[in-house]
Every structure is written in structure tokens, then in C-alpha cells.
Amino acid sequence: TQEQGLTETERLVGTIWCQTLTHLNKIPSKTASLFAVGGNSLLLMKLYYKYQTTFSFYASALTFDEFFLQSTIEEHAKLLLKH
């Protein structure tokens, strides 16, 4: 399945995507853009706040813009691991 090739962090990010983008019934490809799977800037903001709660980082350390510009599960996981 798609989930087999995911790291633990990518799987957690994908799960958060599914909780936020309720039309998703499974974790999309880790290289699919959030915007290509039906996301928008409002949903990205919700993801950002869930990431802050789950991964405990400060907005000054990891900005919303970084997630907007790097919009895949794989890129989000890499950003989150850096902080």
C-alpha cells in the first residue's frame, strides 16, 4: 500500500492530513501537493496549528510560509524533523 513507503513522521503527517481534509479516506502519495488533493490555504492553516500541537514548535522557528511553499507530506515531515 501507499503507507508502506512512509517514515513514521510522514505517516503521522499523513494522518493529520486525513483528519483535516475529511474527504481523504487514505493517506495520499507523500509527493502529492496538498493543493492537488483538495487542500487550500485555510486547511493549511488548520494543519499548521495541528502540527504545532503535535510536534511542539514555535511559530517563530517554523513559519506557515514554509509549509505553504513546500506542500507535500514528504516536505512537511522534513520541515518538522528539522525543528
Coordinates of C-alpha atoms in Angstrom, one line a residue:
T1 CA 0.0 0.0 0.0
Q2 CA 0.9 3.7 -0.2
E3 CA 1.6 3.8 3.5
Q4 CA 4.3 1.2 3.4
G5 CA 6.9 3.6 2.0
L6 CA 6.4 6.2 4.6
T7 CA 8.6 7.1 7.5
E8 CA 7.0 7.3 11.0
T9 CA 6.9 11.1 10.7
E10 CA 5.4 11.0 7.2
R11 CA 2.7 8.6 8.4
L12 CA 1.9 11.0 11.3
V13 CA 1.7 14.0 8.9
G14 CA -0.5 11.9 6.5
T15 CA -2.8 11.0 9.4
I16 CA -3.1 14.7 10.3
W17 CA -3.9 15.5 6.6
C18 CA -6.7 12.9 6.7
Q19 CA -8.1 14.3 9.9
T20 CA -8.1 17.8 8.4
L21 CA -9.1 17.1 4.8
T22 CA -12.0 14.9 5.7
H23 CA -12.7 13.9 2.1
L24 CA -9.5 11.9 2.1
N25 CA -10.1 8.2 3.0
K26 CA -6.4 7.3 2.9
I27 CA -3.1 9.0 3.1
P28 CA -2.2 10.3 -0.3
S29 CA 1.2 9.9 -2.0
K30 CA 3.9 11.6 0.0
T31 CA 4.9 13.6 -3.0
A32 CA 1.4 14.9 -3.8
S33 CA 0.8 18.6 -3.2
L34 CA -1.7 19.5 -0.5
F35 CA -3.4 21.7 -3.1
A36 CA -3.6 18.9 -5.7
V37 CA -5.5 16.7 -3.2
G38 CA -8.2 19.3 -2.4
G39 CA -6.4 21.5 0.2
N40 CA -6.4 25.2 0.3
S41 CA -4.8 27.9 2.4
L42 CA -7.4 27.7 5.2
L43 CA -6.9 24.0 5.5
L44 CA -3.2 24.5 5.5
M45 CA -3.6 26.9 8.4
K46 CA -5.6 24.2 10.3
L47 CA -2.8 21.7 9.5
Y48 CA -0.2 24.2 10.8
Y49 CA -1.9 24.5 14.1
K50 CA -2.3 20.8 14.4
Y51 CA 1.4 20.4 13.6
Q52 CA 2.3 23.0 16.4
T53 CA 0.2 21.0 18.9
T54 CA 1.6 17.6 17.8
F55 CA 5.2 18.5 17.2
S56 CA 5.6 21.3 19.8
F57 CA 7.3 24.1 17.9
Y58 CA 7.1 27.8 18.0
A59 CA 5.8 29.8 15.0
S60 CA 9.0 31.8 15.0
A61 CA 11.0 28.6 14.5
L62 CA 8.9 27.2 11.7
T63 CA 6.6 29.6 9.7
F64 CA 3.4 29.0 7.9
D65 CA 5.0 30.2 4.7
E66 CA 7.5 27.3 4.8
F67 CA 4.6 24.8 4.7
F68 CA 2.8 26.8 2.0
L69 CA 5.9 26.7 -0.2
Q70 CA 6.7 23.1 0.5
S71 CA 3.3 21.5 0.3
T72 CA 3.8 17.7 0.3
I73 CA 3.7 15.2 3.1
E74 CA 7.3 14.4 2.5
E75 CA 8.3 18.1 2.6
H76 CA 6.2 18.8 5.7
A77 CA 7.8 15.8 7.5
K78 CA 11.3 17.1 6.7
L79 CA 10.4 20.6 7.9
L80 CA 9.0 19.2 11.2
L81 CA 12.1 17.0 11.8
K82 CA 14.4 20.0 11.5
H83 CA 12.7 21.7 14.4

